[in-house]
Coordinates of C-alpha atoms in Angstrom, one line a residue:
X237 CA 197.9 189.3 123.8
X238 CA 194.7 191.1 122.9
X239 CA 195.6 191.4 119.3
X240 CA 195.9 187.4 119.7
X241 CA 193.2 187.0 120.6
X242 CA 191.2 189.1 118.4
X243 CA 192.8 187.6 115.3
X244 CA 192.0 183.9 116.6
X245 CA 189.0 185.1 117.3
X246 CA 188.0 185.6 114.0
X247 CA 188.0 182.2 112.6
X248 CA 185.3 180.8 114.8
X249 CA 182.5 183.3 113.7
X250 CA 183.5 182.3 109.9
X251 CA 183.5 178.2 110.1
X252 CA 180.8 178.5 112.2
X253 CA 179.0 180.7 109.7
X254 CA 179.5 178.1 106.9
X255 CA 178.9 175.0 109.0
X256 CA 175.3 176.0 109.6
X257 CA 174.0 176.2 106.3
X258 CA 174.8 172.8 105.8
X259 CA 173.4 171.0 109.1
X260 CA 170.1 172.9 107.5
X261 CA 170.4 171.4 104.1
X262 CA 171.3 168.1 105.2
X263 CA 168.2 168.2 107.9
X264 CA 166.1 169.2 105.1
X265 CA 166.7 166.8 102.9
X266 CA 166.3 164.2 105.3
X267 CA 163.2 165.6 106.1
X268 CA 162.1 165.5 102.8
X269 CA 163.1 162.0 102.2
X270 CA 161.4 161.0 104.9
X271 CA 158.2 162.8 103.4
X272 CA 159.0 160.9 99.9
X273 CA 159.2 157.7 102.1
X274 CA 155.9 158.0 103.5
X275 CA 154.1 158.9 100.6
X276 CA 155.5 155.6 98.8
X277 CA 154.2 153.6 101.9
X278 CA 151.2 155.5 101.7
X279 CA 150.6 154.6 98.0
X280 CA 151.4 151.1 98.6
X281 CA 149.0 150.1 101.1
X282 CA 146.2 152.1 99.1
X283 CA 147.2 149.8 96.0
X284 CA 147.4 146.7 98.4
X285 CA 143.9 147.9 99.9
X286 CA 142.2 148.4 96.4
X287 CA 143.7 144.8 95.5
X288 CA 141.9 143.6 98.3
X289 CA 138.8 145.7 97.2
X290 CA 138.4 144.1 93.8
X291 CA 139.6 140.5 95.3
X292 CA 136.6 140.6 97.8
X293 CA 134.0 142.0 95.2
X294 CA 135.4 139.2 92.7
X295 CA 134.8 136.8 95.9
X296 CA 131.0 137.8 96.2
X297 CA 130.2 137.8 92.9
X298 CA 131.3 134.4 92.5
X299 CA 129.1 133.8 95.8
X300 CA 126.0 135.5 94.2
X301 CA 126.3 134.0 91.1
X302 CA 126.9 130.1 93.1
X303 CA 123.1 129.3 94.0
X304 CA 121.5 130.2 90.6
X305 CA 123.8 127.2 89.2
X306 CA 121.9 124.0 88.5
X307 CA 123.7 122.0 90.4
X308 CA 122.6 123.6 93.8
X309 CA 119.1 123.9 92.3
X310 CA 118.7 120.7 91.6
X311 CA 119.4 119.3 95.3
X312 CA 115.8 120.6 96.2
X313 CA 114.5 120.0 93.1
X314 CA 115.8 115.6 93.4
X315 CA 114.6 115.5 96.7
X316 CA 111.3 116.7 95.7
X317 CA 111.2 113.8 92.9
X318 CA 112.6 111.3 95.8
X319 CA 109.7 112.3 98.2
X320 CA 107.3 112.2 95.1
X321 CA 108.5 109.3 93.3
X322 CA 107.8 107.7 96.5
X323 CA 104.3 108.5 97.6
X324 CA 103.2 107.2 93.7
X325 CA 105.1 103.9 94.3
X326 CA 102.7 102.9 96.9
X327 CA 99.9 104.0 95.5
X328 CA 100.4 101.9 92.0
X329 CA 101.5 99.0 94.7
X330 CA 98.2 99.1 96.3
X331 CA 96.3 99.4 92.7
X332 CA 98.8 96.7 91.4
X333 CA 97.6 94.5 94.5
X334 CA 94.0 95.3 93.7
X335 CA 93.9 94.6 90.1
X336 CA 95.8 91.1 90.4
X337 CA 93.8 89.7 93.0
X338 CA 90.6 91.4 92.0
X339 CA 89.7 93.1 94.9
X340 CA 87.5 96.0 95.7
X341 CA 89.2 99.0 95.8
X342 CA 88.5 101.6 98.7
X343 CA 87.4 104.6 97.0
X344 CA 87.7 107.7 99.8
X345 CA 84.8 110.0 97.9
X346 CA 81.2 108.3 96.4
X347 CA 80.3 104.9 96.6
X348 CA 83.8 103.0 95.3
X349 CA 81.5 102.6 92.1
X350 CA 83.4 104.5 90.3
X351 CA 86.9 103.3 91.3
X352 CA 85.9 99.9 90.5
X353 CA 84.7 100.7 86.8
X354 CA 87.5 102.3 86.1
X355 CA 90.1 100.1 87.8
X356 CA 88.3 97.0 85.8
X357 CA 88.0 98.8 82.6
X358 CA 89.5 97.8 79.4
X359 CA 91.3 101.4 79.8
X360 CA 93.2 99.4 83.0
X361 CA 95.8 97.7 80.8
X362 CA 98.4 98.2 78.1
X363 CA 98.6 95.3 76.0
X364 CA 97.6 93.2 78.5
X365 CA 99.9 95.0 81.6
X366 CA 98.0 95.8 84.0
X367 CA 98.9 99.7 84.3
X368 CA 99.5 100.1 87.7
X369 CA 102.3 97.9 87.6
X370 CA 103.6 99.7 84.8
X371 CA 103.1 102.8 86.9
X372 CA 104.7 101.3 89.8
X373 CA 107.7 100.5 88.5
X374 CA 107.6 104.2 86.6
X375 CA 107.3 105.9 90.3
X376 CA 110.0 103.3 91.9
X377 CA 112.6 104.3 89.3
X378 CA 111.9 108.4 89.6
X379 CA 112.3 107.7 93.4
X380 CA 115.6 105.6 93.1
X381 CA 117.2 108.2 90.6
X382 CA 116.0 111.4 92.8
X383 CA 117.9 110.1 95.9
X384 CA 120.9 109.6 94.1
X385 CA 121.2 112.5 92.4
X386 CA 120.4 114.2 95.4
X387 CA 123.1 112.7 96.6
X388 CA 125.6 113.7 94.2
X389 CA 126.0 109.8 94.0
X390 CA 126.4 107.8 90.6
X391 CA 122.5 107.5 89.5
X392 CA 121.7 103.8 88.6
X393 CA 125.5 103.1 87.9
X394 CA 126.0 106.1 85.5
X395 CA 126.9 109.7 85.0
X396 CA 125.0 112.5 86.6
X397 CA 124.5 114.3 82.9
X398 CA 122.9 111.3 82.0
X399 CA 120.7 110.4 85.4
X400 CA 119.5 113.6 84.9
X401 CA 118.7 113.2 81.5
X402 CA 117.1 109.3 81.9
X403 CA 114.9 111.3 84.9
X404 CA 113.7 113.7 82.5
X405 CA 112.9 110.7 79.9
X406 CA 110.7 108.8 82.6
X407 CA 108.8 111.5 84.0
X408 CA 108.0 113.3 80.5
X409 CA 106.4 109.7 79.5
X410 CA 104.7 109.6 83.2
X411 CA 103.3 113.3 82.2
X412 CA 102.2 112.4 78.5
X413 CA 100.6 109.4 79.9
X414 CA 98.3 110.4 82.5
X415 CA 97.5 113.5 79.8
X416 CA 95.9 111.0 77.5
X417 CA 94.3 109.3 80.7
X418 CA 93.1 112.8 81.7
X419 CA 91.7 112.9 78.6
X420 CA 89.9 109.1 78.4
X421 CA 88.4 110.1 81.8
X422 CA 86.6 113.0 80.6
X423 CA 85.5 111.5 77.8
X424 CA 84.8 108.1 78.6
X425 CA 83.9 108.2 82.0
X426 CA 81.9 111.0 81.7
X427 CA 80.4 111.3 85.6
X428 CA 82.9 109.2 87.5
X429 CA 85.1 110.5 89.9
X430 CA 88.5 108.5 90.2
X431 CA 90.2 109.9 92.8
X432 CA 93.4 107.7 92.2
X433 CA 93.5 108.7 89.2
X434 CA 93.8 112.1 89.6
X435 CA 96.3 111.8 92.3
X436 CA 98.1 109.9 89.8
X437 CA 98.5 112.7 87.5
X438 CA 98.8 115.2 90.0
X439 CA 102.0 113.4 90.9
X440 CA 103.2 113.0 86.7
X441 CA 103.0 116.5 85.9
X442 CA 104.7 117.5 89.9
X443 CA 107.6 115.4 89.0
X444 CA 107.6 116.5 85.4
X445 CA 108.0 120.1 86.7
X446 CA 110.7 119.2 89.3
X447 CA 112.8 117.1 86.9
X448 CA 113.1 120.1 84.7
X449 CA 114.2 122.5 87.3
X450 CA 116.8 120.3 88.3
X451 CA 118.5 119.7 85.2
X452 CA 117.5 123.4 84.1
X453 CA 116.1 125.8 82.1
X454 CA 118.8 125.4 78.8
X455 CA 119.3 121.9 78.8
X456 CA 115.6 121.4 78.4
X457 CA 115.5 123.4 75.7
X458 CA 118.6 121.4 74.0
X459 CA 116.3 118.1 75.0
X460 CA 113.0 119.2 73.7
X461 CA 113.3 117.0 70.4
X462 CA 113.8 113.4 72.2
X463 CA 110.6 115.2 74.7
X464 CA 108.3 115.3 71.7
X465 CA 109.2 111.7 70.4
X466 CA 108.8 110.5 73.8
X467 CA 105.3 111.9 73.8
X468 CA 104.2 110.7 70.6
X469 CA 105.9 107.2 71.2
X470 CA 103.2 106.9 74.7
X471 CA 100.6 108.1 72.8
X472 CA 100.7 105.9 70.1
X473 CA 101.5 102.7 72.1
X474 CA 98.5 103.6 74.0
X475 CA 96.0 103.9 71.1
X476 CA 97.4 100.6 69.8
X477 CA 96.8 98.8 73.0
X478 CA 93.5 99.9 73.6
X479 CA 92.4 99.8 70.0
X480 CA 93.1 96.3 70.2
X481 CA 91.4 95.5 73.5
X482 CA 87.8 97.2 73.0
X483 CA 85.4 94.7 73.6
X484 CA 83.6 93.7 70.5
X485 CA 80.4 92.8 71.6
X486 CA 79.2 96.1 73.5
X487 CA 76.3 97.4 71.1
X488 CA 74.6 100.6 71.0
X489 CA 72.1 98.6 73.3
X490 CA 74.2 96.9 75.1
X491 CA 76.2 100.5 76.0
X492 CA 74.9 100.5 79.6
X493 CA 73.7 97.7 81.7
X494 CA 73.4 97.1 85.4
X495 CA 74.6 93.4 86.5
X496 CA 71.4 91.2 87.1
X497 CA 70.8 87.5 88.2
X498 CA 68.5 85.9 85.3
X499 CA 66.0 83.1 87.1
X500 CA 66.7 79.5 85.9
X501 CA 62.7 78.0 86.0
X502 CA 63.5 74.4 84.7
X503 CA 63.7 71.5 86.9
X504 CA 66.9 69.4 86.6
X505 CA 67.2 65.7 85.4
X506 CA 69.2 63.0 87.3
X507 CA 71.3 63.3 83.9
X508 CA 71.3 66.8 84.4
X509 CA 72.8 66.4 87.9
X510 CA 75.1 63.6 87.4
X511 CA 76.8 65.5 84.0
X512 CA 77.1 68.5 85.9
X513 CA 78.9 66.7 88.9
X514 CA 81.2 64.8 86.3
X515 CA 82.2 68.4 84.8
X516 CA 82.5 70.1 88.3
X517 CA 84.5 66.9 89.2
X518 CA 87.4 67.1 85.9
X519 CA 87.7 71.4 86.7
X520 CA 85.4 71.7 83.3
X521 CA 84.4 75.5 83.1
X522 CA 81.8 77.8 81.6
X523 CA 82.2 81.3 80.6
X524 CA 79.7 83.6 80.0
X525 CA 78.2 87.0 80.6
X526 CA 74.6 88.1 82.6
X527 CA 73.3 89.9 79.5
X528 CA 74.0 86.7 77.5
X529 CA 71.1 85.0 76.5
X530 CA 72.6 81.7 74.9
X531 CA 74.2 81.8 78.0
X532 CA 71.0 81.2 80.1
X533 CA 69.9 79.0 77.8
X534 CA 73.0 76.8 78.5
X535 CA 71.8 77.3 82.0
X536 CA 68.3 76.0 81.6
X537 CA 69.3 73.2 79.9
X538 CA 71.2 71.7 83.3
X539 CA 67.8 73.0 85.3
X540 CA 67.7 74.8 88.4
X541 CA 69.7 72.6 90.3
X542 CA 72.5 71.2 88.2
X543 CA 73.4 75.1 87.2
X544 CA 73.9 75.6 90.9
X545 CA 77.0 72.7 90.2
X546 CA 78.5 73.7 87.2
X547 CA 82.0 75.9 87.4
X548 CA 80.6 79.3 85.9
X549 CA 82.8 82.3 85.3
X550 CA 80.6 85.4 85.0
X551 CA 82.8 88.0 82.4
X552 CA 81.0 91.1 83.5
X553 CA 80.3 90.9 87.5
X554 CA 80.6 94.8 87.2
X555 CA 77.9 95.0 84.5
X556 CA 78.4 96.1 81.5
X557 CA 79.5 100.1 80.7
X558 CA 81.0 101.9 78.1
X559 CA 84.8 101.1 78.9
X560 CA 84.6 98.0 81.4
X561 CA 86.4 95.3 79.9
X562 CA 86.1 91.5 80.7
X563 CA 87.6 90.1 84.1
X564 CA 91.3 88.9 84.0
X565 CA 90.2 85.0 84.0
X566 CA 88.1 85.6 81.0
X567 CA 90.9 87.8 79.5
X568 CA 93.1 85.1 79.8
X569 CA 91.0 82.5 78.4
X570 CA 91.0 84.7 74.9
X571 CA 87.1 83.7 74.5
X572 CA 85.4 84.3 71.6
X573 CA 82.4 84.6 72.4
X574 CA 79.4 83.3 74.9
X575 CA 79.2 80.9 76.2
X576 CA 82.4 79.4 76.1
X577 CA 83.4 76.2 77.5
X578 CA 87.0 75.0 78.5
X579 CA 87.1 71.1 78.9
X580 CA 89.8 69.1 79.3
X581 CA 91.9 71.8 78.5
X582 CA 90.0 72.1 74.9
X583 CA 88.4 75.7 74.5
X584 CA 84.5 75.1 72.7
X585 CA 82.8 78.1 71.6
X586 CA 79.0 78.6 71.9
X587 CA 75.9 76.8 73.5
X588 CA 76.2 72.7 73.5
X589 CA 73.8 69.8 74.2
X590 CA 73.8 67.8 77.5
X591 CA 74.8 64.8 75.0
X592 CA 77.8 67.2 73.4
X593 CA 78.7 68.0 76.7
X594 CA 78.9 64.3 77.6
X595 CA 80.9 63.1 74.7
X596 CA 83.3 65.8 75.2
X597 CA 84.1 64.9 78.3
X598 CA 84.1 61.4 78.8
X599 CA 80.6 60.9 80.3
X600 CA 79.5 57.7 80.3
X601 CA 75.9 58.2 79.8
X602 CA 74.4 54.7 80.4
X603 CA 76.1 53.7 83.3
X604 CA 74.6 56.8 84.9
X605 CA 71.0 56.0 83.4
X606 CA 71.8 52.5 85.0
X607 CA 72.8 53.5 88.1
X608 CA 70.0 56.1 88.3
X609 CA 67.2 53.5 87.7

């Protein structure tokens, strides 16, 4: 029995002496693989993390570089030209108003002289135009097209490239424009002080400015040709209008003259006064200026009272300046000289006799002699 039990015995120290070492192994290498697992992982999540790094930097640089982009730019920049473009639109409406019906203009610094010479001056038109109007529409169009584009809406029925670029246009003739007033001002006007004026170009060259931030920096420079022919187009349609409209009769010493009321010292006829009523009667009219002195003459000739009848247009209410041009009614009647008599619809140049005067306009001269006696 006990040798038995020693040779069964024997066995179990041997298998279990080679079943250990490979429990160990196979624990080992599952260790291992685990390890191997867990450094994949490990690399995985620090590639995923990186990815998502360089994803978020990509991210904000594509914020950073958003804003310096025209298009968010020019938001600001449109509004300002809205806000602008406004504020000019009705100032040149109230100028507008002024210069149609004639009116006195309120001038916030000085006496209003000053506004009113230059508001009456030859300088006040283009080719007849009276500017503000011309301005007016100018300021109405920047204001229209600075809302829409800052809206990101159609401007005027067209693309926003070219809203932009037809905003740039206008304001860059606004600009050159009230440069070549700046300069009339200074050189014609030589102690006045127009304050609408200079708000005027204060507001040109503002909206000039904001009209090339919003369509930027580059696409100004591409646009800097059709700029320059722009400018010289407003400055040479300027010169031509105002070439043309210079008064003619403004000698060196007739340069500068206060108005003044000449005294009519002859006594008036019952011709006199009769003829003048017939004229007053059939809307006959004379034209003429204060420092005219056919013109008085023409007065004397009806006497004292009879010139107190007659329908007389005085050219130069203002007096007569270097610059001031002719009042709109006398403008309109294209005169060529003083006096100058519309009758019956017939325009007759120079000083006439009582008897021309009569003939012309269907005065019956004896039946008034009769009816006076």
């Amino acid at each position: 029995m006990a040798s038995i039990i020693g040779v069964s015995s024997s066995p179990f120290p041997t298998q279990t002496s080679h079943l250990l070492p490979s429990r160990s192994n196979s624990i080992s290498s599952l260790v291992q693989l685990k390890r191997d697992s867990v450094r994949r992982l490990l690399l995985l999540r620090v590639n995923c993390s990186s990815r998502q790094v360089g994803d978020a930097e990509t991210e904000s640089e594509s914020k950073v570089v958003l804003p310096d982009t025209p298009a968010d730019t020019g938001i600001s920049a449109y509004n300002w030209c809205a806000a602008l473009g406004g504020i000019g639109f009705l100032e040149t409406s109230y100028l507008t108003f002024l210069k149609l019906t004639n009116s006195a203009a309120f001038c916030p610094v000085g006496d209003g002289a000053s506004c009113g010479d230059i508001l009456n001056s030859s300088y006040s038109a283009v080719f007849g135009v009276p500017l503000p109007l011309i301005g007016m529409v100018a300021y109405g169009v920047v204001a229209i097209l600075g809302i829409q584009l800052g809206q990101k809406s159609r401007p005027l029925g067209t693309g926003e490239a070219n809203g932009r670029l037809v905003l740039l246009g206008t304001t860059t003739s606004m600009a050159a424009a009230s440069a070549y007033f700046l300069y009339i001002l200074s050189t014609k006007f030589t102690g006045e002080f127009c304050p609408y004026c200079l708000a005027s170009v204060l507001l040109s060259f503002s909206l000039f400015i904001s009209s090339m931030k919003g369509l930027g920096f580059q696409e100004v420079q591409k646009d800097v040709g059709i700029q320059l022919l722009i400018v010289l187009l407003v400055v040479s349609t300027l010169n031509n209008s105002y070439s043309d409209s210079q008064p003619t009769n403004t000698g060196s010493a007739l340069a500068e003259m206060e108005y003044f009321t000449a005294e009519i010292t002859s006594e008036s006829t019952p011709f006199a006064i009769s003829l003048a009523k017939h004229l007053h009667s059939i809307g006959a009219k004379m034209y003429g200026a204060f420092w005219c002195s056919h013109c008085q003459e023409q007065k004397q000739m009806f006497g004292r009272e009879a010139a107190k009848l007659l329908d007389y247009v005085e050219c130069f209410p203002y007096g007569l300046k270097r610059g001031i041009s002719m009042i709109n009614a006398c403008q309109e009647a294209k005169l060529e000289g003083f006096p100058t008599w519309v009758i019956n619809g017939e325009v007759l140049s120079g000083e006439k006799k009582l008897s021309e005067l009569a003939a012309l306009s269907g005065f019956d001269m004896k039946e008034e002699l009769t009816e006076a006696k």
